[in-house]
Amino acid sequence: VQDETSMKEQWFTAMIERVRKVTHIAPADESGKIIGESISQEGVIKIPSKRDLGLCAGVTSAPYRTTTEVYPDSANATPEQCNLAQVACIEGALDYILEHEVHGDVNGNGNDAAVAASETTTTA
């Protein structure tokens, strides 16, 4: 889940690409939406405000925040794959932060990773 105030597109891409190695990415429906919400990229819903849906990412203003969900109710994924996908998502997120904030400092803002946070919800 990405809200309009968290414009970290490449961070979300890093998470999706890591999850893709473990299981499929939820496809958009015929309307181009997932669970009735618009998407910002494959597998990522975009909400207008971090508090609109009452998701975990809405409790913080950290520069890196999201709610991740991998459901074991898909015929294409086992509960074990869902658990592994949650781990892969977190690893992808942290690897991105390490590469771009800690080691790379691409924003020129100093070491933002010291205050970065990722909120995740596991529903497996």
XYZ file of C-alpha atoms in Angstrom:
124
model
C 0.000 0.000 0.000
C 1.384 3.373 -1.037
C -0.192 6.669 -0.029
C 0.127 9.904 -2.005
C 2.456 11.405 0.594
C 4.970 8.543 0.324
C 6.444 8.872 -3.124
C 9.113 6.178 -2.876
C 8.252 4.413 -6.173
C 11.595 2.607 -6.481
C 11.331 1.317 -2.909
C 7.983 -0.290 -3.712
C 9.449 -1.726 -6.915
C 12.306 -3.278 -4.913
C 9.793 -4.993 -2.623
C 7.625 -6.253 -5.503
C 10.639 -7.633 -7.383
C 11.825 -9.522 -4.297
C 8.357 -10.980 -3.638
C 8.079 -12.004 -7.301
C 10.941 -14.471 -6.696
C 8.773 -16.311 -4.140
C 5.194 -16.043 -5.421
C 2.972 -14.277 -7.933
C 2.070 -10.595 -7.645
C -1.629 -9.804 -7.250
C -2.991 -8.763 -10.633
C -5.235 -5.772 -11.128
C -8.858 -6.476 -12.010
C -10.616 -5.463 -15.249
C -10.864 -1.891 -13.908
C -7.134 -1.680 -13.233
C -7.657 -1.892 -9.458
C -6.764 -4.216 -6.595
C -9.334 -4.583 -3.773
C -11.197 -1.661 -5.338
C -8.242 0.754 -5.090
C -6.173 2.329 -7.876
C -2.646 1.055 -8.330
C 0.613 3.004 -8.577
C 2.439 0.045 -10.126
C 2.014 -3.691 -10.425
C 0.879 -5.114 -7.084
C 0.839 -1.774 -5.234
C -2.408 -0.007 -4.380
C -2.308 3.756 -4.008
C -4.501 5.511 -1.488
C -5.083 9.267 -1.269
C -4.007 9.620 2.356
C -2.038 7.445 4.706
C -5.007 7.338 7.073
C -7.879 6.813 4.617
C -8.037 3.013 4.877
C -6.911 2.721 8.508
C -3.889 0.612 7.593
C -0.735 0.224 9.670
C 1.298 2.678 7.588
C -1.107 5.412 8.707
C 0.250 5.482 12.250
C 3.582 7.046 11.293
C 5.058 9.794 9.157
C 8.340 7.917 8.687
C 9.845 8.406 5.226
C 9.577 4.678 4.497
C 6.180 3.257 5.447
C 3.838 0.700 3.975
C 1.387 -2.035 4.777
C 2.106 -5.340 3.087
C -0.380 -8.130 2.651
C 0.122 -11.583 1.210
C -2.928 -13.792 1.499
C -2.779 -17.598 1.657
C -6.273 -17.852 0.164
C -4.964 -17.765 -3.412
C -4.994 -20.982 -5.382
C -1.580 -19.869 -6.660
C 0.221 -19.605 -3.303
C 0.617 -21.833 -0.274
C 0.637 -20.494 3.289
C 4.398 -21.184 3.375
C 4.906 -19.160 0.194
C 2.942 -16.303 1.761
C 5.184 -16.333 4.831
C 8.297 -16.441 2.643
C 6.890 -13.609 0.537
C 6.450 -11.410 3.633
C 10.076 -12.063 4.570
C 11.193 -11.359 0.987
C 9.249 -8.096 1.014
C 10.956 -6.915 4.195
C 14.367 -7.986 2.881
C 13.777 -6.097 -0.373
C 12.704 -3.001 1.542
C 15.691 -3.058 3.878
C 18.178 -3.822 1.102
C 16.852 -0.834 -0.853
C 17.220 1.467 2.166
C 20.743 0.208 2.836
C 21.781 0.703 -0.770
C 20.167 4.081 -1.356
C 20.144 5.771 2.027
C 22.937 4.319 4.143
C 25.553 3.529 1.507
C 24.439 5.693 -1.388
C 22.816 8.759 0.209
C 21.201 9.488 -3.166
C 19.024 12.238 -1.711
C 21.928 14.228 -0.300
C 20.035 14.566 2.974
C 22.441 12.794 5.257
C 21.697 9.401 6.730
C 17.891 9.251 6.547
C 17.916 5.513 7.242
C 18.456 6.187 10.927
C 14.867 7.429 11.115
C 13.346 5.304 8.356
C 10.641 2.817 9.275
C 8.550 0.214 7.540
C 5.260 -0.974 9.026
C 4.189 -4.414 7.861
C 1.127 -6.493 8.549
C 1.401 -10.223 8.056
C -1.836 -11.986 7.252
C -0.663 -15.476 6.600
